[in-house]
mmCIF file of C-alpha atoms in Angstrom:
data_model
loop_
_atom_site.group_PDB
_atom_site.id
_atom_site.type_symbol
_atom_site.label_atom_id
_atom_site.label_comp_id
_atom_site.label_asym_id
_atom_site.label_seq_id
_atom_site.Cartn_x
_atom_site.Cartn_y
_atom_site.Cartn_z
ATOM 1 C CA UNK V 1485 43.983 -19.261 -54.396
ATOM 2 C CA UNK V 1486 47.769 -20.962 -53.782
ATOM 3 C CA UNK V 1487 49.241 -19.368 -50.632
ATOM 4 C CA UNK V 1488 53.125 -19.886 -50.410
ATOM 5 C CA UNK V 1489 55.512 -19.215 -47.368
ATOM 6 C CA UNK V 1490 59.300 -19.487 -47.853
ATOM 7 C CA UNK V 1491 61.264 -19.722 -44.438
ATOM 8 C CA UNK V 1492 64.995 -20.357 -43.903
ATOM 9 C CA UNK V 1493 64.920 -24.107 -43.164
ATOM 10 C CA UNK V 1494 63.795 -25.340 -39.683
ATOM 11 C CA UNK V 1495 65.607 -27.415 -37.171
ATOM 12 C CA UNK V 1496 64.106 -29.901 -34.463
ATOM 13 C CA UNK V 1497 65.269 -29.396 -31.159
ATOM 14 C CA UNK V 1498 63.904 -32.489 -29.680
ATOM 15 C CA UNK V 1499 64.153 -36.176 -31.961
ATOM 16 C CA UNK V 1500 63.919 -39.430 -31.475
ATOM 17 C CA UNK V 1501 65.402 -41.288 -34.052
ATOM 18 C CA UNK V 1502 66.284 -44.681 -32.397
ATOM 19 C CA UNK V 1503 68.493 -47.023 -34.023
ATOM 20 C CA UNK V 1504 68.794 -50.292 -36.323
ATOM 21 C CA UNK V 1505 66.300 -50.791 -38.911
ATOM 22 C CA UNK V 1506 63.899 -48.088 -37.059
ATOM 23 C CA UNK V 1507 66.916 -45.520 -37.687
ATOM 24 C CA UNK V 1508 67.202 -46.267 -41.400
ATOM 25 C CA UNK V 1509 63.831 -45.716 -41.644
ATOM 26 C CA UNK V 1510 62.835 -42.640 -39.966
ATOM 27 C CA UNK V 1511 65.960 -40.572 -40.550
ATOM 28 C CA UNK V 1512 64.854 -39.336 -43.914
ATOM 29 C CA UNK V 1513 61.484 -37.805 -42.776
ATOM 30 C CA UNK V 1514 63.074 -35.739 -40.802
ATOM 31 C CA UNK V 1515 66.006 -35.166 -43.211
ATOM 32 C CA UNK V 1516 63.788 -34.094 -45.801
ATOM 33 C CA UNK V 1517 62.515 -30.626 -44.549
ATOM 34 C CA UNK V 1518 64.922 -30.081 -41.198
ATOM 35 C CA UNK V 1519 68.488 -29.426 -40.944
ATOM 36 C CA UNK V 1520 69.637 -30.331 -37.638
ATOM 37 C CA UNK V 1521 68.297 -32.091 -34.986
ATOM 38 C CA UNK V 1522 68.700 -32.476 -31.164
ATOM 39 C CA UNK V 1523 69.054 -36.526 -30.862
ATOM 40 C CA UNK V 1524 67.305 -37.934 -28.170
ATOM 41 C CA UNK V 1525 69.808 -40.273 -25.963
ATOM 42 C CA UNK V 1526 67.639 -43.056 -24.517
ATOM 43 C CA UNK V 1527 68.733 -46.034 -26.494
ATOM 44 C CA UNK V 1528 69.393 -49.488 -24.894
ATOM 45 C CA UNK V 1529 71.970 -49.065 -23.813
ATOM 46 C CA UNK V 1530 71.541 -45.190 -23.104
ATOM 47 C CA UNK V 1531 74.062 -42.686 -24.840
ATOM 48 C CA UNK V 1532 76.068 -41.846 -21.476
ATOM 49 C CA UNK V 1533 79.950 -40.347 -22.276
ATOM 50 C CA UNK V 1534 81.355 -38.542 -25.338
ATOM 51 C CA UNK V 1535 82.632 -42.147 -27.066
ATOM 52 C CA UNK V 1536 78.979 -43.151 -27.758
ATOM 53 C CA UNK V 1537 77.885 -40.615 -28.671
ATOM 54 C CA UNK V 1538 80.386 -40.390 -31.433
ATOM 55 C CA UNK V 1539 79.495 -43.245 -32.648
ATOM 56 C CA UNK V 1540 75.739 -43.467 -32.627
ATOM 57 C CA UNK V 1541 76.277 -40.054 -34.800
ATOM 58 C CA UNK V 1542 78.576 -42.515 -36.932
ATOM 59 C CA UNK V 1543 75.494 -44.438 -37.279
ATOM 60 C CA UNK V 1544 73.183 -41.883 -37.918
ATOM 61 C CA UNK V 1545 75.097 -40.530 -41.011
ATOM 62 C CA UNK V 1546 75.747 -43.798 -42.076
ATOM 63 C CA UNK V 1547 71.840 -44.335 -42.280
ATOM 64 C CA UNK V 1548 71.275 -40.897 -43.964
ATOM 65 C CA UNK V 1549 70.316 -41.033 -48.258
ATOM 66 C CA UNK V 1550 72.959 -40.326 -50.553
ATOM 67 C CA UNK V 1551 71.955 -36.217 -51.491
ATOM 68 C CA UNK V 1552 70.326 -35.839 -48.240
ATOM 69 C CA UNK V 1553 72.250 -32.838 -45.935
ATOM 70 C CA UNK V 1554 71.022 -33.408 -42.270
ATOM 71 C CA UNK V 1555 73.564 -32.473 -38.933
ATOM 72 C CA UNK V 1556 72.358 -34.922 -35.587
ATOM 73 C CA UNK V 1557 72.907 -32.432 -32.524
ATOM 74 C CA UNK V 1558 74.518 -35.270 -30.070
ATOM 75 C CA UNK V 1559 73.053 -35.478 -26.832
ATOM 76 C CA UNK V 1560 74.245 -36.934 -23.452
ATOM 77 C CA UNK V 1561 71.989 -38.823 -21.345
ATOM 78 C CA UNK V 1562 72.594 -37.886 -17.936
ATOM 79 C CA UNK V 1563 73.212 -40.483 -14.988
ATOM 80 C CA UNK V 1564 74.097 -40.085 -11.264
ATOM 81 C CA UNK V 1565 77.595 -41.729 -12.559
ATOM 82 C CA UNK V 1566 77.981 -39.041 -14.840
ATOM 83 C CA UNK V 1567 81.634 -37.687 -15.300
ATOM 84 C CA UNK V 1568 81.378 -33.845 -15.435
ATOM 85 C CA UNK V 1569 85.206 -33.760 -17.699
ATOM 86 C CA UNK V 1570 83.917 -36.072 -20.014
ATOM 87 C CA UNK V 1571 80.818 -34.116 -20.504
ATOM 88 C CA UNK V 1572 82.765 -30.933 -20.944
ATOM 89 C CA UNK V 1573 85.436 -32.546 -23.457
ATOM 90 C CA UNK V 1574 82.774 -33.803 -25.335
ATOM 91 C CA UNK V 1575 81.292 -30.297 -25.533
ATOM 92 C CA UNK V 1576 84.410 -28.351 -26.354
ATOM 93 C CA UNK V 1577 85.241 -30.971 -29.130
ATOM 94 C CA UNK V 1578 82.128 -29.618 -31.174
ATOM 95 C CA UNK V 1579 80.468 -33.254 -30.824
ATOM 96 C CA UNK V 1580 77.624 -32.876 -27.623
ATOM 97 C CA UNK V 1581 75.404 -30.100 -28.032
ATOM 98 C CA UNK V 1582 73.615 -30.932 -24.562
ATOM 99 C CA UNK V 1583 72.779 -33.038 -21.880
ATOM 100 C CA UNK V 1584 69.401 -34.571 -21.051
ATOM 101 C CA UNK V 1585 67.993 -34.988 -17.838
ATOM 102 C CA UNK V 1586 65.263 -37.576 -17.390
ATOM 103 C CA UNK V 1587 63.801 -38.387 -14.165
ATOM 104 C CA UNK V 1588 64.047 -41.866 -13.696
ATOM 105 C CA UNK V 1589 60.896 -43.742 -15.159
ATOM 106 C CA UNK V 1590 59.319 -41.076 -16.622
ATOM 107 C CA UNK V 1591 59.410 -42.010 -20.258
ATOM 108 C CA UNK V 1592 60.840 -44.657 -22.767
ATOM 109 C CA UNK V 1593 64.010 -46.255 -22.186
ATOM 110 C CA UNK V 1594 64.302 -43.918 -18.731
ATOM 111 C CA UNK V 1595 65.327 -46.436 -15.995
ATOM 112 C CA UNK V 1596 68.965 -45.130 -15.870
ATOM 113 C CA UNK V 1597 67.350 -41.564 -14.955
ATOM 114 C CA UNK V 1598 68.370 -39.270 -12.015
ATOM 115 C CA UNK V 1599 66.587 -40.246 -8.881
ATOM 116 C CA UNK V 1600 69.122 -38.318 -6.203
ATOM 117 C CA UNK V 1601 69.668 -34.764 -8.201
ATOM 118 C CA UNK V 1602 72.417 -34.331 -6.038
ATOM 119 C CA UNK V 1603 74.764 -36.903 -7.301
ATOM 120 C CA UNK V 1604 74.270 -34.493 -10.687
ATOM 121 C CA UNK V 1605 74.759 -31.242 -9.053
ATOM 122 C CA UNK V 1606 78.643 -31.659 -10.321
ATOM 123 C CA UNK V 1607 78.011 -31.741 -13.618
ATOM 124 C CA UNK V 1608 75.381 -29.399 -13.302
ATOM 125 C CA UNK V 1609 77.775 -26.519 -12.145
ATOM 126 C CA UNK V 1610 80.188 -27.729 -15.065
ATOM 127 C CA UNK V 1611 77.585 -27.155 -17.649
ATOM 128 C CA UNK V 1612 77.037 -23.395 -16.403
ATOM 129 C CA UNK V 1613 81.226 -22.691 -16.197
ATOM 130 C CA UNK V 1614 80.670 -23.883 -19.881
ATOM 131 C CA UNK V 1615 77.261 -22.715 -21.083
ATOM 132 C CA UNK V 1616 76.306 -25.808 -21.935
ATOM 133 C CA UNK V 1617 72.493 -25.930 -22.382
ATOM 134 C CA UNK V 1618 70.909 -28.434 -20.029
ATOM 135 C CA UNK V 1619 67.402 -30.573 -21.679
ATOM 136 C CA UNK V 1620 64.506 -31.247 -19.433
ATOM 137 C CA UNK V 1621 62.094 -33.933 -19.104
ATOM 138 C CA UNK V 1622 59.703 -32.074 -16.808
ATOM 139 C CA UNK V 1623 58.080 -34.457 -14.896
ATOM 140 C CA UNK V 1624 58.243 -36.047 -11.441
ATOM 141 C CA UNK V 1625 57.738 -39.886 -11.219
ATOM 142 C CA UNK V 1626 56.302 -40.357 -7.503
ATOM 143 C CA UNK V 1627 53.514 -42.600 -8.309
ATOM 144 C CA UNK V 1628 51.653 -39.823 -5.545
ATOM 145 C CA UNK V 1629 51.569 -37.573 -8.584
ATOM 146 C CA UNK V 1630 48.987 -37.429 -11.014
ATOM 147 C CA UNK V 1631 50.074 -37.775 -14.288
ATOM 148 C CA UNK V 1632 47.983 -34.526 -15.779
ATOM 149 C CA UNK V 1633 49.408 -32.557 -12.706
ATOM 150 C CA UNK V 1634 53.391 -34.336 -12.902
ATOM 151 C CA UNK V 1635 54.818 -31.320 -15.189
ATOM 152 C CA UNK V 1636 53.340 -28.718 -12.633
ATOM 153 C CA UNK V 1637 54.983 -30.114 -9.884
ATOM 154 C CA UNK V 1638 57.637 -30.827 -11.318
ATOM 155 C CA UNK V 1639 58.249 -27.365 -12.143
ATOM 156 C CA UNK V 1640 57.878 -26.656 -8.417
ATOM 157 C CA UNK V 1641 60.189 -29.688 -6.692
ATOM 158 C CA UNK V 1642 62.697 -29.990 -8.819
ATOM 159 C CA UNK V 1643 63.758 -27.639 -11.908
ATOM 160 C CA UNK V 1644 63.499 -24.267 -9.966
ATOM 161 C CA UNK V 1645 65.660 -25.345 -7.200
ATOM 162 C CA UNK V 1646 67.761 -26.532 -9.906
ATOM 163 C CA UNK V 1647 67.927 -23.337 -11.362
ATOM 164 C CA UNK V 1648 68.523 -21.301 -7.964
ATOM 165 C CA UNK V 1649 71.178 -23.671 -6.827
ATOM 166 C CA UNK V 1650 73.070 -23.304 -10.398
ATOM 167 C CA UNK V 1651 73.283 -19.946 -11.562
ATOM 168 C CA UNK V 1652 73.781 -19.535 -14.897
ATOM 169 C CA UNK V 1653 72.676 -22.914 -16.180
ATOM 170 C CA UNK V 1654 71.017 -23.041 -19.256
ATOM 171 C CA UNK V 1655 68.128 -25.167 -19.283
ATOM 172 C CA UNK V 1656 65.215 -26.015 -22.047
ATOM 173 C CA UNK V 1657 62.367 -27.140 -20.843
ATOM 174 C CA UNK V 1658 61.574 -29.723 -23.471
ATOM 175 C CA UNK V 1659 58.331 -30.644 -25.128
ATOM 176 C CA UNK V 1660 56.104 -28.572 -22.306
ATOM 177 C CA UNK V 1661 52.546 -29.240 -22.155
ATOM 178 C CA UNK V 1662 50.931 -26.950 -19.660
ATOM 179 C CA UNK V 1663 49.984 -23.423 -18.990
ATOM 180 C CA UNK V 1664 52.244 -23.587 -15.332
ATOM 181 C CA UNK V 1665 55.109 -24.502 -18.201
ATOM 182 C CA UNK V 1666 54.553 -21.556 -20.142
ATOM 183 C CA UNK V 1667 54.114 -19.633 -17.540
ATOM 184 C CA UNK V 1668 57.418 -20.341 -15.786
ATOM 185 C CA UNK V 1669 59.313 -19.344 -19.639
ATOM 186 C CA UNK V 1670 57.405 -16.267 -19.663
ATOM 187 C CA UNK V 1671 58.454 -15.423 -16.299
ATOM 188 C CA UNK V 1672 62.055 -16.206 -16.073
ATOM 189 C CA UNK V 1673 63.901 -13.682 -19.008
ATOM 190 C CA UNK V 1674 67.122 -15.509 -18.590
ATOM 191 C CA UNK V 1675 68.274 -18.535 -19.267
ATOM 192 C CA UNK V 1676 65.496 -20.639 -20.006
ATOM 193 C CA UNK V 1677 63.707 -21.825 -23.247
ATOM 194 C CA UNK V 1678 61.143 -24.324 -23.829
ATOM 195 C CA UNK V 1679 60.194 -26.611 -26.421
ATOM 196 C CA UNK V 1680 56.878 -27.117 -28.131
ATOM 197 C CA UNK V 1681 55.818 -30.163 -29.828
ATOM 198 C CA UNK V 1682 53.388 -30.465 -32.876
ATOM 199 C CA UNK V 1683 50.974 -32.722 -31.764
ATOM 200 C CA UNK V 1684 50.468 -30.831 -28.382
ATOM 201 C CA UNK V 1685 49.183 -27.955 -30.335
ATOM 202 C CA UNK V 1686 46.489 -30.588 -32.207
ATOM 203 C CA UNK V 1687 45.124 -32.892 -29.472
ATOM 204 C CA UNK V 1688 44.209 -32.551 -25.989
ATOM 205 C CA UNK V 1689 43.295 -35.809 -23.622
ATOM 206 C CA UNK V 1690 39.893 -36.058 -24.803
ATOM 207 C CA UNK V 1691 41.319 -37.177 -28.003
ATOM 208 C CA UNK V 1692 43.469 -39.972 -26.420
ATOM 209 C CA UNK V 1693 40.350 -41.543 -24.581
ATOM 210 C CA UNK V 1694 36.590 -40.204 -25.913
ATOM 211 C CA UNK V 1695 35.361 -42.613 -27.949
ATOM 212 C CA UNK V 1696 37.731 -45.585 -27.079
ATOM 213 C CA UNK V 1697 41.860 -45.580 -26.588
ATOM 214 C CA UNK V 1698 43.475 -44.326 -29.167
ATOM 215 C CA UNK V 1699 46.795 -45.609 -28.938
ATOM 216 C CA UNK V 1700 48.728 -43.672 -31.824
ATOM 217 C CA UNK V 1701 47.516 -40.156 -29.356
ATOM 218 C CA UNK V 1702 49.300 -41.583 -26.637
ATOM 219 C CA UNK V 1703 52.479 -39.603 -25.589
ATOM 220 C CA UNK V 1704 54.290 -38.459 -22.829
ATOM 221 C CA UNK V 1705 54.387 -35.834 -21.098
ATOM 222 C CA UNK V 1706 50.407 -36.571 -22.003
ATOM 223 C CA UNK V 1707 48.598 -34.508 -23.394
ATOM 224 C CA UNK V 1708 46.258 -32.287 -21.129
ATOM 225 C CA UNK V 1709 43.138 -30.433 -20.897
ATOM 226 C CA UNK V 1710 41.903 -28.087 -23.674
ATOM 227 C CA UNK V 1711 43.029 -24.539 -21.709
ATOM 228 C CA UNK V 1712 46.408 -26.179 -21.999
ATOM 229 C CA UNK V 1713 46.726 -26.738 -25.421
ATOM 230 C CA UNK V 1714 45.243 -23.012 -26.047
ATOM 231 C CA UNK V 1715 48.372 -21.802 -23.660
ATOM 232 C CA UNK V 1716 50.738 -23.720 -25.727
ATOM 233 C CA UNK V 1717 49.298 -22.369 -29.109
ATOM 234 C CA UNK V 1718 49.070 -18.882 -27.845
ATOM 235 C CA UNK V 1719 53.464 -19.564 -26.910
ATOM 236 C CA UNK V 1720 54.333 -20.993 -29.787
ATOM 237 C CA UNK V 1721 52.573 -18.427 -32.448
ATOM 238 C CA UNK V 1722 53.351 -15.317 -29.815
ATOM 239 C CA UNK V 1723 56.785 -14.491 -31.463
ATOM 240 C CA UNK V 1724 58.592 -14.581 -28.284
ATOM 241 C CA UNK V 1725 62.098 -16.373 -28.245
ATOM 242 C CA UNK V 1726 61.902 -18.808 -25.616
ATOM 243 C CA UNK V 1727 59.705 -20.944 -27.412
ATOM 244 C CA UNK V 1728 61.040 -23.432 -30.211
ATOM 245 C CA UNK V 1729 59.834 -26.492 -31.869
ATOM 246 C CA UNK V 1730 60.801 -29.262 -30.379
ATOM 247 C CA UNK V 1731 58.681 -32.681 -32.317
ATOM 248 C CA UNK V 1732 59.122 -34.949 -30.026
ATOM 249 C CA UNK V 1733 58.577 -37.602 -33.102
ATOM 250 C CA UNK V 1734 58.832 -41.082 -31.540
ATOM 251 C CA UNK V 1735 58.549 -43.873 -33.524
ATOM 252 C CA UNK V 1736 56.955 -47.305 -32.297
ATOM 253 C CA UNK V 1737 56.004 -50.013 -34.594
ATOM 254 C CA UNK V 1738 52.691 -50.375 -34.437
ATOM 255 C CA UNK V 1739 52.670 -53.541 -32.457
ATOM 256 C CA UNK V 1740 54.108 -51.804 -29.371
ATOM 257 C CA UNK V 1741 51.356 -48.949 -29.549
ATOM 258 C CA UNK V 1742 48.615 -51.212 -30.612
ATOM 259 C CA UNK V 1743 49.127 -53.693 -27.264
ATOM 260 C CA UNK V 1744 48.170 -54.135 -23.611
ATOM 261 C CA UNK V 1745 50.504 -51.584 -22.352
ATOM 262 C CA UNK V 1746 51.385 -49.219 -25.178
ATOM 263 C CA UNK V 1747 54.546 -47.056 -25.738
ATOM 264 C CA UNK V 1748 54.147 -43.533 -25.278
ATOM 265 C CA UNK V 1749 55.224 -41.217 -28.418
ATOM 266 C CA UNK V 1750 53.519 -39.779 -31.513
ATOM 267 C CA UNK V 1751 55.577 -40.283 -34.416
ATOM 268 C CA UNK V 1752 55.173 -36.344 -36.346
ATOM 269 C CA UNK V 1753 58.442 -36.208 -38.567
ATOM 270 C CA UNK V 1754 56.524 -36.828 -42.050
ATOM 271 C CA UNK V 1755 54.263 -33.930 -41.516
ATOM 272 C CA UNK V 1756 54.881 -31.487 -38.900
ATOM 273 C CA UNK V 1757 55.806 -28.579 -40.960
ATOM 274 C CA UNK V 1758 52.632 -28.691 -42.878
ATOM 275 C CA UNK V 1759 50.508 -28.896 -39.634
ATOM 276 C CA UNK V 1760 52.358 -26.673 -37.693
ATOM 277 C CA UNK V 1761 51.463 -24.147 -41.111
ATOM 278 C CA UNK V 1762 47.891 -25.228 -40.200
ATOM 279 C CA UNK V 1763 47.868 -24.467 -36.932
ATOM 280 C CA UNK V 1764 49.797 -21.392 -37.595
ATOM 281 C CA UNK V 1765 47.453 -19.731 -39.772
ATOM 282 C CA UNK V 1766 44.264 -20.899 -38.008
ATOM 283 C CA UNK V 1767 45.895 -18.824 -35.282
ATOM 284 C CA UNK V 1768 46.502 -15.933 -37.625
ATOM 285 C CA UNK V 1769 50.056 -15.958 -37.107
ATOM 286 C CA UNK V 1770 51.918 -17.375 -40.602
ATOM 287 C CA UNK V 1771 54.463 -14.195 -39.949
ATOM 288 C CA UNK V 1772 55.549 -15.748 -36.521
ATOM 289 C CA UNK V 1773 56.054 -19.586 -37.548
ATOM 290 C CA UNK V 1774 59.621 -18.930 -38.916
ATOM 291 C CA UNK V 1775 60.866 -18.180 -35.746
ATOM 292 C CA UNK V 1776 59.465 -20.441 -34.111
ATOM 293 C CA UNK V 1777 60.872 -22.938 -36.461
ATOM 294 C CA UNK V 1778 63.769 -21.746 -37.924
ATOM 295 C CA UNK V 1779 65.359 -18.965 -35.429
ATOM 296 C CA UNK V 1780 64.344 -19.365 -31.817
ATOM 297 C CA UNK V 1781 66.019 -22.290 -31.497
ATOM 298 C CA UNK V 1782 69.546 -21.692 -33.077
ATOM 299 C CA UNK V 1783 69.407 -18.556 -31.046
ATOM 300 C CA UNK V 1784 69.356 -20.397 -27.836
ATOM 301 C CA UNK V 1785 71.568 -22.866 -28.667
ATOM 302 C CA UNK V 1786 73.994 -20.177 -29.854
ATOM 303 C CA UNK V 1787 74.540 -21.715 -33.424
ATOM 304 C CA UNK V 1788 74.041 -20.069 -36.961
ATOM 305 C CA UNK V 1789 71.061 -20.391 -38.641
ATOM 306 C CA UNK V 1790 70.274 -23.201 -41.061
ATOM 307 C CA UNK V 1791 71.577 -22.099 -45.322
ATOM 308 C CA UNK V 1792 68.508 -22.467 -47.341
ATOM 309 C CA UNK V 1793 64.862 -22.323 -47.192
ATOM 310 C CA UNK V 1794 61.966 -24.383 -47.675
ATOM 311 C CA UNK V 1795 58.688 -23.209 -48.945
ATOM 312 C CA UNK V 1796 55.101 -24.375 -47.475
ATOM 313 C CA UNK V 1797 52.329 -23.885 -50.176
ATOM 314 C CA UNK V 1798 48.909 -24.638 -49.007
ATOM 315 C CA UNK V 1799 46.868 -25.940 -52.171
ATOM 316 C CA UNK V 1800 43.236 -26.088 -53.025
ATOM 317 C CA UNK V 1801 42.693 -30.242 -52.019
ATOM 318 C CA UNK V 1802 43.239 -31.722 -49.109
ATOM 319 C CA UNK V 1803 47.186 -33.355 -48.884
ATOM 320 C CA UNK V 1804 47.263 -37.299 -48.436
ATOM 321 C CA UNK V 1805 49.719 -38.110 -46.013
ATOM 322 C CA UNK V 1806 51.010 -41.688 -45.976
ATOM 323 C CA UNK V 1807 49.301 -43.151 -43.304
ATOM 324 C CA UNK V 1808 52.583 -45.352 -42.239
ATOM 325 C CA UNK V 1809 56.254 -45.548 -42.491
ATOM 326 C CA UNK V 1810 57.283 -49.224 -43.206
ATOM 327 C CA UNK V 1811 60.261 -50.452 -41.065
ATOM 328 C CA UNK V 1812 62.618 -53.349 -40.976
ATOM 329 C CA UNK V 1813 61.234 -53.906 -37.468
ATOM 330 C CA UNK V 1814 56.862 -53.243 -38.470
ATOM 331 C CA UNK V 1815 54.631 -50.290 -39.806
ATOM 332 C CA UNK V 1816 54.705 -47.039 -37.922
ATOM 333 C CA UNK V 1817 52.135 -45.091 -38.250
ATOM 334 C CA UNK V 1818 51.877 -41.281 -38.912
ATOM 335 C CA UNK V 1819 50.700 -38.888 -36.891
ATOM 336 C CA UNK V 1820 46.973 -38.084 -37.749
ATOM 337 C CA UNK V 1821 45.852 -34.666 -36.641
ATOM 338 C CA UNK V 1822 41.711 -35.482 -37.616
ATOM 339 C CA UNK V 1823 41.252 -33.168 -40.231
ATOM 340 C CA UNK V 1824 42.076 -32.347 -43.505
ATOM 341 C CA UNK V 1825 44.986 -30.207 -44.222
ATOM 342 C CA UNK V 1826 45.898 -28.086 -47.174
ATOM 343 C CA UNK V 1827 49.442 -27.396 -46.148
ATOM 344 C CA UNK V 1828 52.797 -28.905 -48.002
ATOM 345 C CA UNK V 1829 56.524 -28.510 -48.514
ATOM 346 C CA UNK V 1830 57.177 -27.725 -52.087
#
């Protein structure tokens, strides 16, 4: 029997689009079912004051189909050189939604990253005189650290001092991965909203490594063990409105995953609505996945809802997904979640 599901349409609170031929050929996945978008900074050069941003925006709609309706969120990528007036002009003007904090090294294209989070603790206090929501990369980079354990401590060293130093910031804790991340949301009302990716709710780390390395299940943060995938399911389905869907989708030609040291991301924009439906109803929650999709997020971000709808139907065979996305730069390949699914946007 054909099950339908009309929501208002979704947004993506955390993107990675990139730019050149990569950005002309990604954009449309996502423009196809979402409606906005929180752009991920980290280019090369990074996207540091209001003028680039502006222009990589300029570059995004440029690259976006004739018919296609899609809104890039503009980030900020936030340095220790960081000028808090610029960051609050750019906000007031309508064109930066937030600012993104990466710890330096801690993912692609993250050298210029904070190291001394004092340096930032200006632009910090600006952001929470303005309500300006503040984006997380929740890890700590002391090589020390265990990777599987880098979210939890970062939780602990860095973002709650953060938070207790600068009242009234408003921070998302982007793409978590753990139960201490959940946690943390579920125990701080105020403030604070997290991010869920798609393919965090599909694999855990045996998939990356039993059986040989598979590179296209590579991410970061990585993924962990199986309890905290279950935590993250048991967020994201919950109904509660600190938790949002955030992809994460990261393209990388194939050659740079395939390779001696391979780029972290998981490239999810072709089919994450019809997984996340998967995932939704295995969890027996189809009622919750419009929030989590469609209204959590605008309500944190303080922006209307998308107009429109989309509607997921889940059909009697198994959908084929194209198994890659050809680019003027290589083949990237589409996320592959390891089992059929029965789930598509009509």
């Amino acid at each position: 029997m054909t099950i339908s599901l009309t929501i208002t349409r979704p947004d993506d609170w955390h993107l990675h689009l990139r730019d050149g031929a990569m950005l002309k050929a990604v954009l449309p996945e996502t423009a196809r079912h979402f409606g906005r978008a929180i752009i991920m900074p980290n280019l090369v050069p990074p996207v540091v004051t209001g003028a680039q941003a502006a222009a990589y925006k300029d570059r995004i709609l440029a690259a976006l189909p004739e018919g296609m309706r899609f809104d890039p969120l503009m980030v900020l990528y936030l340095t220790e050189d960081t000028d808090p007036a610029d960051v609050a002009a750019a906000h007031a003007s309508g064109l930066v939604t937030s600012v993104k904090l990466y710890p330096a090294g801690a993912t692609t294209n993250s050298a210029s990253g904070v190291q001394n989070f004092d340096k930032v603790r200006p632009v910090l206090e600006k952001m929470a005189e303005i309500g300006m929501p503040l984006c997380v990369h929740g890890e700590v980079t002391n090589h020390e650290v265990d990777i599987f354990d880098r979210e939890a401590v970062f939780i602990d060293r860095v973002l709650d001092p953060i938070r207790k130093a600068t009242p009234g910031l408003r921070v998302v804790m982007e793409h978590i991965t753990t139960k201490d991340g959940v946690d943390y949301v579920k125990s701080n009302p105020k403030d604070l909203g997290a991010t869920i990716t798609t393919h965090h709710l599909i694999i855990n780390r045996n998939h990356i490594l039993v059986g040989g390395i598979k590179p296209h299940y590579y991410c970061l943060p990585v993924a962990k063990r199986e309890e905290h995938r279950l935590a993250l399911r048991a967020a994201a389905t919950s109904g509660d409105a600190r938790f949002f869907l955030g992809t994460d989708s990261a393209p990388h030609v194939d050659a740079a995953k395939e390779s001696g040291c391979g780029c972290a991301g998981c490239f999810t924009a072709t089919n994450t609505m019809a997984l996340l439906a998967h995932v939704f109803e295995e969890e027996g929650a189809l009622d919750t996945l419009e929030g989590f999709a469609s209204k959590n997020g605008p309500a944190f971000y303080r922006l209307p809802e998308n107009d429109g709808t989309i509607t997921l139907t889940k059909q009697e065979t198994a959908v084929a997904f194209p198994e890659k996305i050809e680019s003027g730069d290589g083949p990237v390949t589409v996320f592959d979640p390891g089992y059929p699914v029965f789930w598509t946007v009509t």
